[in-house]
Amino acid sequence: AESSNGVDYTFFSDVDEEFEFMPEFKAVLEKGKPVMCYYGALAKWFDYELVKKIAAEGKYSIVLFGIKYDEAYDENMNGEENVYFLGPVDYRVLKNYAAKCDVLTIPFLINDITKATSPVKLFEYMALHKPIVTTDMNECRKYESVFRGTSHEDFAEKLDLALSLRYDEDYIALLDREARANDWSMKAQAIIDLISKSENKAK
């Protein structure tokens, strides 16, 4: 058996309401459009075409935090309107930025790399109580709180659905339950239980 990634629930659920954001981020918020956010590596497994399609519709401001892991971002993106690459942000304050966004996403291509990925940010997003939209990665199918887009069109529809639920009490409660269930303390307990089971079998 394997343990998937987890989250430090307490850390991510404790957001600094007085945090002073960088001017570039404040400028995006002031535009008044709902904000779709992704944070993490920007690499060849990121679905740039999907992001460009959503940007072109003009409904969302798309904020990307992270590092350009390879050349893929610069090869694919060309200063598109409604897309804001804000670079890396210190992990300790990243949650403050994410908490100000409306929908948190993982727009990865589906390939052998991403099929086997357990994205830790999935659980961070849950702990932030933010609607989540991903592409159709295997790991994301396990969680009721995660909306999965099976195509670019479906992803855009799921984005709108997620946005409509951002203040929905039942949905937020579901995010909270799934975040708590994936807290590292719960993962650790599951691993301890597995070890003690196998030790008992060995006796």
C-alpha positions as a Markdown table, in Angstrom:
| # | Residue | x | y | z |
|---|---|---|---|---|
| 1 | Ala | 0.0 | 0.0 | 0.0 |
| 2 | Glu | 1.1 | 3.6 | -0.6 |
| 3 | Ser | 0.4 | 6.9 | 1.1 |
| 4 | Ser | -0.5 | 9.8 | -1.2 |
| 5 | Asn | 0.6 | 13.3 | -0.4 |
| 6 | Gly | -1.0 | 15.3 | 2.5 |
| 7 | Val | -1.2 | 18.8 | 3.9 |
| 8 | Asp | -0.4 | 20.7 | 7.1 |
| 9 | Tyr | -4.1 | 21.6 | 7.6 |
| 10 | Thr | -3.5 | 24.1 | 10.4 |
| 11 | Phe | -0.8 | 26.0 | 8.4 |
| 12 | Phe | -3.0 | 26.4 | 5.4 |
| 13 | Ser | -6.2 | 27.3 | 7.2 |
| 14 | Asp | -4.5 | 30.1 | 9.1 |
| 15 | Val | -4.4 | 33.1 | 6.6 |
| 16 | Asp | -3.1 | 36.5 | 7.5 |
| 17 | Glu | -5.9 | 39.0 | 6.8 |
| 18 | Glu | -3.6 | 42.0 | 7.2 |
| 19 | Phe | -1.0 | 40.8 | 4.7 |
| 20 | Glu | 0.4 | 43.4 | 2.3 |
| 21 | Phe | 0.3 | 42.0 | -1.2 |
| 22 | Met | 2.6 | 42.9 | -4.0 |
| 23 | Pro | 1.3 | 45.8 | -6.2 |
| 24 | Glu | 1.0 | 43.5 | -9.3 |
| 25 | Phe | -1.4 | 41.2 | -7.4 |
| 26 | Lys | -3.4 | 44.1 | -6.0 |
| 27 | Ala | -3.7 | 45.5 | -9.6 |
| 28 | Val | -5.2 | 42.1 | -10.7 |
| 29 | Leu | -7.7 | 42.1 | -7.8 |
| 30 | Glu | -8.7 | 45.7 | -8.7 |
| 31 | Lys | -9.8 | 44.6 | -12.2 |
| 32 | Gly | -12.8 | 43.0 | -10.4 |
| 33 | Lys | -12.8 | 39.8 | -12.5 |
| 34 | Pro | -13.0 | 36.4 | -10.7 |
| 35 | Val | -9.4 | 35.1 | -10.3 |
| 36 | Met | -8.4 | 31.7 | -11.4 |
| 37 | Cys | -5.1 | 30.7 | -9.8 |
| 38 | Tyr | -2.4 | 28.1 | -10.1 |
| 39 | Tyr | 0.8 | 27.9 | -8.1 |
| 40 | Gly | 3.7 | 25.6 | -8.7 |
| 41 | Ala | 6.2 | 24.7 | -11.4 |
| 42 | Leu | 5.4 | 26.0 | -14.9 |
| 43 | Ala | 6.8 | 23.2 | -17.1 |
| 44 | Lys | 6.1 | 21.2 | -20.2 |
| 45 | Trp | 3.3 | 19.2 | -18.5 |
| 46 | Phe | 1.3 | 22.4 | -18.0 |
| 47 | Asp | -1.6 | 22.8 | -20.4 |
| 48 | Tyr | -0.8 | 26.3 | -21.8 |
| 49 | Glu | -3.4 | 26.0 | -24.6 |
| 50 | Leu | -6.2 | 25.5 | -22.0 |
| 51 | Val | -5.0 | 28.5 | -20.1 |
| 52 | Lys | -4.9 | 30.6 | -23.3 |
| 53 | Lys | -8.5 | 29.6 | -24.2 |
| 54 | Ile | -9.8 | 30.6 | -20.8 |
| 55 | Ala | -7.9 | 33.8 | -20.9 |
| 56 | Ala | -9.3 | 34.6 | -24.4 |
| 57 | Glu | -12.9 | 34.3 | -23.1 |
| 58 | Gly | -12.2 | 37.3 | -20.9 |
| 59 | Lys | -14.2 | 36.3 | -17.9 |
| 60 | Tyr | -11.3 | 35.4 | -15.6 |
| 61 | Ser | -8.0 | 37.0 | -14.5 |
| 62 | Ile | -5.6 | 34.1 | -14.5 |
| 63 | Val | -2.8 | 34.4 | -11.9 |
| 64 | Leu | 0.2 | 32.1 | -12.1 |
| 65 | Phe | 2.7 | 31.8 | -9.2 |
| 66 | Gly | 5.9 | 29.8 | -9.4 |
| 67 | Ile | 9.1 | 29.1 | -11.3 |
| 68 | Lys | 9.6 | 28.5 | -15.0 |
| 69 | Tyr | 10.9 | 25.0 | -14.6 |
| 70 | Asp | 11.9 | 24.7 | -18.3 |
| 71 | Glu | 11.5 | 26.7 | -21.5 |
| 72 | Ala | 7.8 | 25.7 | -22.0 |
| 73 | Tyr | 6.2 | 28.8 | -20.5 |
| 74 | Asp | 8.2 | 31.2 | -22.7 |
| 75 | Glu | 7.7 | 29.0 | -25.8 |
| 76 | Asn | 3.9 | 28.8 | -25.3 |
| 77 | Met | 2.9 | 32.1 | -23.7 |
| 78 | Asn | 3.2 | 35.4 | -25.4 |
| 79 | Gly | 1.9 | 38.1 | -23.1 |
| 80 | Glu | -1.7 | 37.0 | -23.4 |
| 81 | Glu | -4.3 | 39.4 | -22.0 |
| 82 | Asn | -5.9 | 38.3 | -18.7 |
| 83 | Val | -2.8 | 36.1 | -17.8 |
| 84 | Tyr | -0.5 | 37.4 | -15.0 |
| 85 | Phe | 2.7 | 35.5 | -14.3 |
| 86 | Leu | 3.8 | 36.8 | -10.9 |
| 87 | Gly | 6.9 | 34.6 | -10.3 |
| 88 | Pro | 7.8 | 32.7 | -7.2 |
| 89 | Val | 6.3 | 33.7 | -3.8 |
| 90 | Asp | 7.7 | 32.6 | -0.4 |
| 91 | Tyr | 5.8 | 29.4 | 0.6 |
| 92 | Arg | 5.0 | 30.9 | 4.0 |
| 93 | Val | 2.9 | 33.7 | 2.4 |
| 94 | Leu | 1.7 | 31.9 | -0.7 |
| 95 | Lys | -1.5 | 30.9 | 1.1 |
| 96 | Asn | -2.4 | 34.5 | 1.6 |
| 97 | Tyr | -2.4 | 35.1 | -2.1 |
| 98 | Ala | -4.3 | 31.8 | -2.9 |
| 99 | Ala | -6.9 | 32.7 | -0.3 |
| 100 | Lys | -7.7 | 35.9 | -2.2 |
| 101 | Cys | -8.3 | 34.0 | -5.4 |
| 102 | Asp | -11.7 | 32.6 | -6.4 |
| 103 | Val | -10.9 | 29.2 | -8.0 |
| 104 | Leu | -7.7 | 27.2 | -7.5 |
| 105 | Thr | -6.7 | 25.0 | -10.4 |
| 106 | Ile | -4.2 | 22.4 | -11.6 |
| 107 | Pro | -4.3 | 22.7 | -15.4 |
| 108 | Phe | -1.9 | 19.9 | -16.3 |
| 109 | Leu | -1.8 | 17.9 | -19.6 |
| 110 | Ile | -2.8 | 14.3 | -19.2 |
| 111 | Asn | 0.3 | 12.1 | -19.9 |
| 112 | Asp | 2.4 | 9.4 | -18.2 |
| 113 | Ile | 4.0 | 11.9 | -15.8 |
| 114 | Thr | 0.8 | 13.6 | -14.6 |
| 115 | Lys | -1.2 | 10.3 | -14.6 |
| 116 | Ala | 1.1 | 9.1 | -11.8 |
| 117 | Thr | 1.1 | 12.5 | -9.9 |
| 118 | Ser | -0.3 | 13.0 | -6.4 |
| 119 | Pro | -0.3 | 16.8 | -6.4 |
| 120 | Val | 0.2 | 18.0 | -2.8 |
| 121 | Lys | -1.4 | 21.4 | -3.8 |
| 122 | Leu | -4.7 | 19.6 | -4.1 |
| 123 | Phe | -4.9 | 19.2 | -0.3 |
| 124 | Glu | -3.5 | 22.7 | 0.2 |
| 125 | Tyr | -6.3 | 24.1 | -2.0 |
| 126 | Met | -8.8 | 22.1 | 0.1 |
| 127 | Ala | -7.5 | 23.5 | 3.4 |
| 128 | Leu | -7.8 | 27.0 | 2.0 |
| 129 | His | -11.5 | 26.2 | 1.4 |
| 130 | Lys | -11.3 | 27.3 | -2.2 |
| 131 | Pro | -13.1 | 25.6 | -5.1 |
| 132 | Ile | -10.8 | 23.3 | -7.1 |
| 133 | Val | -10.8 | 22.5 | -10.8 |
| 134 | Thr | -8.2 | 20.2 | -12.3 |
| 135 | Thr | -7.8 | 18.3 | -15.5 |
| 136 | Asp | -8.7 | 14.6 | -15.4 |
| 137 | Met | -5.7 | 13.3 | -13.4 |
| 138 | Asn | -6.2 | 9.9 | -11.8 |
| 139 | Glu | -5.4 | 11.2 | -8.3 |
| 140 | Cys | -8.0 | 13.9 | -8.6 |
| 141 | Arg | -10.8 | 11.4 | -9.2 |
| 142 | Lys | -10.6 | 10.2 | -5.6 |
| 143 | Tyr | -12.0 | 13.4 | -4.1 |
| 144 | Glu | -15.6 | 14.6 | -4.2 |
| 145 | Ser | -14.6 | 18.3 | -3.7 |
| 146 | Val | -12.5 | 18.4 | -6.9 |
| 147 | Phe | -14.1 | 19.3 | -10.2 |
| 148 | Arg | -12.4 | 17.6 | -13.2 |
| 149 | Gly | -12.5 | 18.9 | -16.7 |
| 150 | Thr | -12.3 | 16.1 | -19.2 |
| 151 | Ser | -11.7 | 18.5 | -22.1 |
| 152 | His | -10.9 | 22.2 | -22.5 |
| 153 | Glu | -14.6 | 23.0 | -22.9 |
| 154 | Asp | -15.5 | 20.8 | -19.9 |
| 155 | Phe | -12.8 | 22.5 | -17.8 |
| 156 | Ala | -14.2 | 25.9 | -18.6 |
| 157 | Glu | -17.7 | 24.7 | -17.6 |
| 158 | Lys | -16.3 | 23.3 | -14.4 |
| 159 | Leu | -14.6 | 26.6 | -13.7 |
| 160 | Asp | -17.9 | 28.4 | -13.9 |
| 161 | Leu | -19.6 | 25.8 | -11.7 |
| 162 | Ala | -16.7 | 26.0 | -9.1 |
| 163 | Leu | -17.0 | 29.8 | -9.1 |
| 164 | Ser | -20.7 | 29.6 | -8.3 |
| 165 | Leu | -19.9 | 27.5 | -5.3 |
| 166 | Arg | -17.2 | 29.6 | -3.7 |
| 167 | Tyr | -19.5 | 30.7 | -0.9 |
| 168 | Asp | -21.6 | 27.5 | -0.7 |
| 169 | Glu | -21.6 | 26.3 | 2.9 |
| 170 | Asp | -22.1 | 22.6 | 2.0 |
| 171 | Tyr | -19.3 | 22.7 | -0.6 |
| 172 | Ile | -16.9 | 24.5 | 1.8 |
| 173 | Ala | -17.7 | 21.9 | 4.5 |
| 174 | Leu | -16.9 | 19.1 | 2.0 |
| 175 | Leu | -13.5 | 20.8 | 1.2 |
| 176 | Asp | -12.8 | 21.0 | 4.9 |
| 177 | Arg | -13.6 | 17.3 | 5.5 |
| 178 | Glu | -11.4 | 16.2 | 2.7 |
| 179 | Ala | -8.6 | 18.5 | 3.8 |
| 180 | Arg | -8.7 | 17.2 | 7.4 |
| 181 | Ala | -8.8 | 13.6 | 6.1 |
| 182 | Asn | -5.6 | 14.3 | 4.2 |
| 183 | Asp | -3.7 | 16.2 | 7.0 |
| 184 | Trp | -0.3 | 14.7 | 7.5 |
| 185 | Ser | -1.2 | 13.6 | 11.0 |
| 186 | Met | -3.9 | 11.4 | 9.5 |
| 187 | Lys | -1.5 | 10.1 | 6.8 |
| 188 | Ala | 1.1 | 9.3 | 9.5 |
| 189 | Gln | -1.5 | 7.4 | 11.5 |
| 190 | Ala | -2.5 | 5.4 | 8.4 |
| 191 | Ile | 1.2 | 4.5 | 7.8 |
| 192 | Ile | 1.6 | 3.5 | 11.5 |
| 193 | Asp | -1.5 | 1.3 | 11.2 |
| 194 | Leu | -0.1 | -0.4 | 8.1 |
| 195 | Ile | 3.3 | -1.0 | 9.7 |
| 196 | Ser | 1.7 | -2.5 | 12.8 |
| 197 | Lys | -0.6 | -4.7 | 10.7 |
| 198 | Ser | 2.4 | -6.1 | 8.7 |
| 199 | Glu | 4.3 | -6.6 | 11.9 |
| 200 | Asn | 1.4 | -8.6 | 13.4 |
| 201 | Lys | 1.3 | -10.7 | 10.2 |
| 202 | Ala | 5.0 | -11.4 | 10.5 |
| 203 | Lys | 4.7 | -12.7 | 14.0 |
